[in-house]
Amino acid sequence: MWKRLPFRLRGYLITMIGVLLLSPDALLVKDTSVDVATFMFWRGLMLGLVLLLIATARYRQRLGQAIRACGPAALWCPLAFAASAWAFVGATRLTSAGNVLVMINLAPLVAGLIGMLFFGQRLRRQTWVVIAICVTGASLMAAGEVGQGSLLGLAVALIIPVSIAVNTTVASAQRGNRQRGVDTTVVLPLGCLAMLVPAALMGGAQLPGVEDMQRLALMGLLLPLAYFLIQTGARYLPGAEVSLVMLVETLAGTLLVWWWVGEVPATLAFVGGGMIVAAMMVSSLRDLSRQRRKVPQGAPDARRLHDAAAELSIERGDPAPPVGERH
């Protein structure tokens, strides 16, 4: 069943599951009472240990080779990963949640521009339309919470979409001699180290209370798999589309707060959420329909052959050659 799905759809599903696992993050952050440095220290430590165990179990003696295969992503992805985490926590302390969300929602647009300008990635017109609709929908969901905030808070919040875009786009652009991108999940522990070290220097290496530790431990279980899947999505999709799927976190997070806290979303939140779901569903159905129309009855499916080669490349951990647009 899984191998019969189009390669692009598999990328969307992998990323979507990761985003859904990530959605309780904001709620857990709000429930912790520790200072920023302590929070970032334990987040980086727990997340990094689990991701390192996953990478070691998958590659064993070839882990160093897998990291080197990432090329420039071995530097830029960890730095961007850590920067987005620090900026998110800092921005929420300096400006309103609505302002932070609106800034985060710019990530697909920024990723599309970075991919086009620096890596020659071409997005279809359909993808740009979906990005525009989803960014608008996500902004409507955050509109009720938008406040004045501070200029410093807005500047820090702007780091978040840029960091997310750099991470996903650089990850998706690293290709060697095969069909799809290299596995950049192996460099995520380095990003956690970039979170942990500054936090330790700021005095964050201290033991939180029991309740806060329980919440941090829960994040340590959920977030590694979430970030692993999201980073894996960059092997199947351009960075702009990975960032696009991450907008679902705004929708899922809003619904989670509604269910857990009882905070009923505003009407605009329902309208915006409906726009996101509808746009992504219609886009996926159009992709499936387009693929079926292109393959005549009884003719070889070139796309399926291409996807099979790509899947074999991913299973072997091989990099892939540059391509214009991913289909």
Short mmCIF file of C-alpha atoms in Angstrom, two decimals:
data_model
loop_
_atom_site.label_atom_id
_atom_site.label_comp_id
_atom_site.label_asym_id
_atom_site.label_seq_id
_atom_site.Cartn_x
_atom_site.Cartn_y
_atom_site.Cartn_z
CA MET A 1 0.00 0.00 0.00
CA TRP A 2 2.72 2.48 1.06
CA LYS A 3 4.91 1.78 -1.97
CA ARG A 4 1.96 2.34 -4.31
CA LEU A 5 1.56 5.92 -3.16
CA PRO A 6 3.18 8.66 -5.26
CA PHE A 7 6.57 9.76 -3.93
CA ARG A 8 5.34 13.31 -3.34
CA LEU A 9 2.32 12.13 -1.35
CA ARG A 10 4.56 9.99 0.83
CA GLY A 11 6.59 13.10 1.61
CA TYR A 12 3.43 14.98 2.59
CA LEU A 13 2.24 12.14 4.83
CA ILE A 14 5.61 11.75 6.58
CA THR A 15 5.84 15.49 7.22
CA MET A 16 2.20 15.72 8.30
CA ILE A 17 2.63 13.03 10.95
CA GLY A 18 5.70 14.85 12.25
CA VAL A 19 3.81 18.14 12.43
CA LEU A 20 0.90 16.53 14.29
CA LEU A 21 3.35 15.11 16.85
CA LEU A 22 4.86 18.60 17.16
CA SER A 23 1.52 20.34 17.74
CA PRO A 24 1.39 19.84 21.56
CA ASP A 25 4.75 21.63 21.84
CA ALA A 26 3.34 25.12 22.37
CA LEU A 27 0.87 23.85 24.96
CA LEU A 28 3.62 22.08 26.91
CA VAL A 29 5.83 25.17 26.72
CA LYS A 30 3.05 27.27 28.26
CA ASP A 31 2.63 24.74 31.07
CA THR A 32 6.27 24.94 32.19
CA SER A 33 7.35 27.58 34.71
CA VAL A 34 11.13 27.33 34.34
CA ASP A 35 13.19 30.17 32.89
CA VAL A 36 14.21 30.22 29.23
CA ALA A 37 17.78 29.02 29.81
CA THR A 38 16.69 26.02 31.90
CA PHE A 39 13.96 25.17 29.42
CA MET A 40 16.34 25.28 26.44
CA PHE A 41 19.01 23.28 28.28
CA TRP A 42 16.71 20.36 29.01
CA ARG A 43 14.99 20.59 25.65
CA GLY A 44 18.33 20.42 23.85
CA LEU A 45 19.67 17.66 26.12
CA MET A 46 16.65 15.32 25.89
CA LEU A 47 15.97 15.95 22.23
CA GLY A 48 19.63 15.56 21.33
CA LEU A 49 20.13 12.30 23.23
CA VAL A 50 17.14 10.61 21.61
CA LEU A 51 18.02 11.84 18.11
CA LEU A 52 21.62 10.70 18.60
CA LEU A 53 20.42 7.23 19.66
CA ILE A 54 18.21 7.03 16.57
CA ALA A 55 21.05 8.10 14.27
CA THR A 56 23.52 5.69 15.90
CA ALA A 57 21.07 2.78 15.71
CA ARG A 58 20.46 3.43 12.01
CA TYR A 59 24.02 4.04 10.83
CA ARG A 60 26.32 2.56 13.51
CA GLN A 61 29.90 2.79 12.22
CA ARG A 62 28.74 4.74 9.14
CA LEU A 63 27.38 7.67 11.18
CA GLY A 64 30.41 9.87 10.49
CA GLN A 65 30.13 9.11 6.79
CA ALA A 66 26.41 9.94 6.85
CA ILE A 67 27.12 13.32 8.48
CA ARG A 68 29.84 14.15 5.93
CA ALA A 69 27.43 13.21 3.11
CA CYS A 70 25.17 16.08 4.22
CA GLY A 71 27.68 18.61 2.85
CA PRO A 72 26.83 22.24 3.76
CA ALA A 73 23.68 21.02 5.52
CA ALA A 74 25.88 19.63 8.31
CA LEU A 75 26.56 23.26 9.28
CA TRP A 76 23.52 25.26 8.20
CA CYS A 77 20.75 22.86 9.27
CA PRO A 78 21.89 22.51 12.92
CA LEU A 79 22.44 26.27 13.23
CA ALA A 80 19.03 27.05 11.70
CA PHE A 81 17.36 24.35 13.83
CA ALA A 82 18.78 25.84 17.04
CA ALA A 83 18.09 29.44 15.97
CA SER A 84 14.41 28.72 15.33
CA ALA A 85 14.03 27.16 18.79
CA TRP A 86 15.76 30.03 20.60
CA ALA A 87 13.90 32.66 18.55
CA PHE A 88 10.52 31.06 19.25
CA VAL A 89 11.02 31.08 23.01
CA GLY A 90 12.52 34.58 22.99
CA ALA A 91 9.83 36.07 20.74
CA THR A 92 6.97 34.71 22.87
CA ARG A 93 8.45 36.57 25.85
CA LEU A 94 8.79 39.86 23.95
CA THR A 95 5.66 40.11 21.81
CA SER A 96 2.16 38.67 21.48
CA ALA A 97 1.51 35.07 20.42
CA GLY A 98 -0.40 36.34 17.39
CA ASN A 99 2.60 38.29 16.15
CA VAL A 100 4.81 35.21 16.54
CA LEU A 101 2.35 33.00 14.65
CA VAL A 102 1.98 35.47 11.79
CA MET A 103 5.77 35.57 11.43
CA ILE A 104 6.07 31.76 11.51
CA ASN A 105 3.44 31.51 8.78
CA LEU A 106 5.81 33.29 6.39
CA ALA A 107 8.14 30.25 6.37
CA PRO A 108 6.77 28.61 3.17
CA LEU A 109 7.07 31.88 1.24
CA VAL A 110 10.62 32.49 2.51
CA ALA A 111 11.58 28.87 1.75
CA GLY A 112 10.21 29.16 -1.79
CA LEU A 113 12.23 32.31 -2.43
CA ILE A 114 15.43 30.84 -0.94
CA GLY A 115 15.04 27.66 -2.97
CA MET A 116 14.44 29.61 -6.17
CA LEU A 117 17.19 32.21 -5.71
CA PHE A 118 19.99 30.08 -4.26
CA PHE A 119 19.30 26.48 -5.29
CA GLY A 120 17.39 26.77 -8.57
CA GLN A 121 14.36 24.94 -7.19
CA ARG A 122 11.25 25.63 -9.25
CA LEU A 123 7.82 25.39 -7.65
CA ARG A 124 4.71 24.79 -9.69
CA ARG A 125 2.09 27.50 -10.01
CA GLN A 126 -0.24 25.24 -8.05
CA THR A 127 2.23 25.17 -5.14
CA TRP A 128 2.54 28.97 -5.04
CA VAL A 129 -1.28 29.26 -5.01
CA VAL A 130 -1.52 26.76 -2.13
CA ILE A 131 1.20 28.64 -0.23
CA ALA A 132 -0.69 31.92 -0.67
CA ILE A 133 -3.99 30.40 0.51
CA CYS A 134 -2.44 28.60 3.49
CA VAL A 135 -0.41 31.62 4.64
CA THR A 136 -3.58 33.71 4.47
CA GLY A 137 -5.56 31.06 6.35
CA ALA A 138 -2.93 30.68 9.07
CA SER A 139 -2.71 34.46 9.44
CA LEU A 140 -6.48 34.64 9.89
CA MET A 141 -6.20 32.05 12.65
CA ALA A 142 -3.66 34.24 14.44
CA ALA A 143 -5.44 37.54 13.70
CA GLY A 144 -7.40 37.51 16.94
CA GLU A 145 -4.20 37.52 18.99
CA VAL A 146 -2.17 40.04 17.01
CA GLY A 147 -0.99 42.88 19.24
CA GLN A 148 1.39 45.79 19.12
CA GLY A 149 4.25 44.01 20.86
CA SER A 150 7.74 45.44 20.70
CA LEU A 151 9.96 46.06 17.70
CA LEU A 152 12.59 43.81 19.28
CA GLY A 153 10.00 41.03 19.68
CA LEU A 154 8.95 41.33 16.05
CA ALA A 155 12.59 41.29 14.93
CA VAL A 156 13.26 38.14 16.96
CA ALA A 157 10.06 36.53 15.64
CA LEU A 158 11.22 37.20 12.09
CA ILE A 159 14.20 34.92 12.73
CA ILE A 160 11.83 31.95 13.09
CA PRO A 161 10.50 31.68 9.49
CA VAL A 162 13.93 32.45 8.08
CA SER A 163 15.49 29.70 10.21
CA ILE A 164 12.79 27.17 9.32
CA ALA A 165 13.14 28.06 5.64
CA VAL A 166 16.94 27.75 5.70
CA ASN A 167 16.77 24.38 7.42
CA THR A 168 14.16 22.80 5.13
CA THR A 169 15.51 24.32 1.91
CA VAL A 170 19.18 23.52 2.52
CA ALA A 171 18.21 19.99 3.61
CA SER A 172 16.13 19.39 0.48
CA ALA A 173 18.84 20.84 -1.79
CA GLN A 174 21.63 18.47 -0.71
CA ARG A 175 21.83 15.85 -3.44
CA GLY A 176 24.69 13.77 -4.73
CA ASN A 177 24.68 11.04 -7.35
CA ARG A 178 21.29 9.41 -6.96
CA GLN A 179 17.60 10.29 -7.13
CA ARG A 180 16.72 12.02 -3.86
CA GLY A 181 18.21 14.09 -1.07
CA VAL A 182 20.60 12.91 1.60
CA ASP A 183 19.47 12.05 5.12
CA THR A 184 19.96 15.26 7.12
CA THR A 185 18.27 13.86 10.24
CA VAL A 186 21.76 12.77 11.35
CA VAL A 187 22.83 16.40 11.92
CA LEU A 188 19.88 17.30 14.18
CA PRO A 189 21.81 16.25 17.34
CA LEU A 190 24.35 18.94 16.42
CA GLY A 191 21.49 21.45 16.41
CA CYS A 192 20.50 20.28 19.87
CA LEU A 193 24.08 20.83 20.99
CA ALA A 194 23.81 24.39 19.64
CA MET A 195 20.73 24.83 21.88
CA LEU A 196 22.29 23.23 24.94
CA VAL A 197 25.69 24.95 25.13
CA PRO A 198 24.44 28.59 25.23
CA ALA A 199 21.74 27.57 27.71
CA ALA A 200 24.34 25.95 29.99
CA LEU A 201 26.51 29.06 29.80
CA MET A 202 23.46 31.12 30.83
CA GLY A 203 22.97 28.97 33.95
CA GLY A 204 20.29 26.67 32.59
CA ALA A 205 21.98 23.44 33.79
CA GLN A 206 19.80 23.07 36.85
CA LEU A 207 17.16 20.54 37.87
CA PRO A 208 13.55 21.76 37.43
CA GLY A 209 10.68 20.89 39.74
CA VAL A 210 8.87 17.56 39.47
CA GLU A 211 5.90 18.84 37.41
CA ASP A 212 8.10 20.80 35.02
CA MET A 213 10.41 17.82 34.65
CA GLN A 214 7.44 15.62 33.71
CA ARG A 215 6.44 18.05 30.96
CA LEU A 216 10.02 18.31 29.72
CA ALA A 217 10.27 14.51 29.67
CA LEU A 218 7.06 14.30 27.63
CA MET A 219 8.58 16.74 25.12
CA GLY A 220 11.67 14.57 25.10
CA LEU A 221 9.53 11.65 23.92
CA LEU A 222 7.36 13.43 21.34
CA LEU A 223 9.69 15.98 19.76
CA PRO A 224 12.51 13.68 18.56
CA LEU A 225 10.14 11.65 16.39
CA ALA A 226 8.36 14.82 15.23
CA TYR A 227 11.55 16.55 14.10
CA PHE A 228 12.93 13.31 12.65
CA LEU A 229 9.86 12.93 10.40
CA ILE A 230 9.78 16.62 9.40
CA GLN A 231 13.46 16.54 8.49
CA THR A 232 12.90 13.31 6.55
CA GLY A 233 10.15 15.06 4.59
CA ALA A 234 12.85 17.27 3.04
CA ARG A 235 14.15 14.18 1.22
CA TYR A 236 10.87 13.87 -0.64
CA LEU A 237 9.77 17.50 -1.04
CA PRO A 238 11.25 20.96 -1.70
CA GLY A 239 11.83 23.02 1.43
CA ALA A 240 8.91 25.33 0.61
CA GLU A 241 6.47 22.41 0.65
CA VAL A 242 7.87 21.03 3.91
CA SER A 243 7.39 24.50 5.44
CA LEU A 244 3.91 24.58 3.94
CA VAL A 245 2.88 21.37 5.69
CA MET A 246 4.23 22.82 8.95
CA LEU A 247 1.44 25.41 8.84
CA VAL A 248 -0.85 22.58 9.93
CA GLU A 249 0.73 23.00 13.38
CA THR A 250 -1.14 26.30 13.71
CA LEU A 251 -4.42 24.49 13.03
CA ALA A 252 -3.64 21.43 15.18
CA GLY A 253 -2.31 23.57 18.02
CA THR A 254 -5.45 25.73 18.04
CA LEU A 255 -7.71 22.67 18.16
CA LEU A 256 -5.57 21.12 20.91
CA VAL A 257 -5.84 24.23 23.07
CA TRP A 258 -9.60 24.25 22.45
CA TRP A 259 -9.89 20.62 23.57
CA TRP A 260 -7.45 20.79 26.52
CA VAL A 261 -7.96 24.30 27.89
CA GLY A 262 -11.52 24.92 26.67
CA GLU A 263 -10.50 28.13 24.89
CA VAL A 264 -12.98 28.40 21.99
CA PRO A 265 -11.28 29.71 18.80
CA ALA A 266 -12.64 32.84 17.13
CA THR A 267 -14.71 32.59 13.94
CA LEU A 268 -11.71 33.72 11.88
CA ALA A 269 -9.75 30.76 13.26
CA PHE A 270 -12.32 28.34 11.85
CA VAL A 271 -12.33 30.15 8.51
CA GLY A 272 -8.53 30.13 8.32
CA GLY A 273 -8.31 26.49 9.35
CA GLY A 274 -10.85 25.54 6.73
CA MET A 275 -8.81 27.34 4.07
CA ILE A 276 -5.66 25.40 5.03
CA VAL A 277 -7.35 22.00 5.03
CA ALA A 278 -9.26 22.65 1.79
CA ALA A 279 -6.22 23.98 -0.08
CA MET A 280 -3.99 21.06 0.88
CA MET A 281 -6.67 18.44 0.19
CA VAL A 282 -7.50 19.87 -3.24
CA SER A 283 -3.80 20.09 -4.11
CA SER A 284 -3.20 16.45 -3.10
CA LEU A 285 -6.24 15.23 -5.05
CA ARG A 286 -5.10 17.16 -8.12
CA ASP A 287 -1.67 15.52 -7.89
CA LEU A 288 -3.22 12.05 -7.70
CA SER A 289 -5.57 12.80 -10.59
CA ARG A 290 -2.73 14.24 -12.70
CA GLN A 291 -0.60 11.16 -12.16
CA ARG A 292 -3.39 8.78 -13.18
CA ARG A 293 -4.10 10.74 -16.35
CA LYS A 294 -0.45 10.70 -17.39
CA VAL A 295 -0.09 6.93 -17.35
CA PRO A 296 -1.94 5.28 -20.27
CA GLN A 297 -3.62 1.95 -19.69
CA GLY A 298 -1.01 -0.81 -19.88
CA ALA A 299 1.94 1.58 -20.46
CA PRO A 300 5.03 1.57 -18.19
CA ASP A 301 4.70 4.04 -15.35
CA ALA A 302 7.90 6.10 -15.64
CA ARG A 303 7.08 8.00 -12.45
CA ARG A 304 6.72 4.77 -10.51
CA LEU A 305 10.07 3.53 -11.86
CA HIS A 306 11.65 6.87 -10.88
CA ASP A 307 10.13 6.68 -7.40
CA ALA A 308 11.31 3.10 -6.94
CA ALA A 309 14.87 4.16 -7.77
CA ALA A 310 14.56 7.10 -5.38
CA GLU A 311 13.21 4.91 -2.60
CA LEU A 312 16.09 2.47 -3.04
CA SER A 313 18.47 5.44 -2.82
CA ILE A 314 16.91 6.56 0.44
CA GLU A 315 17.02 3.07 1.94
CA ARG A 316 20.72 2.83 1.10
CA GLY A 317 21.43 6.31 2.45
CA ASP A 318 22.71 7.51 -0.94
CA PRO A 319 22.56 11.17 -2.01
CA ALA A 320 20.86 12.29 -5.24
CA PRO A 321 21.56 14.56 -8.24
CA PRO A 322 20.22 18.10 -8.58
CA VAL A 323 16.82 18.29 -10.14
CA GLY A 324 14.70 21.28 -11.06
CA GLU A 325 11.34 20.55 -9.54
CA ARG A 326 10.31 17.47 -7.61
CA HIS A 327 7.25 15.78 -8.97
#
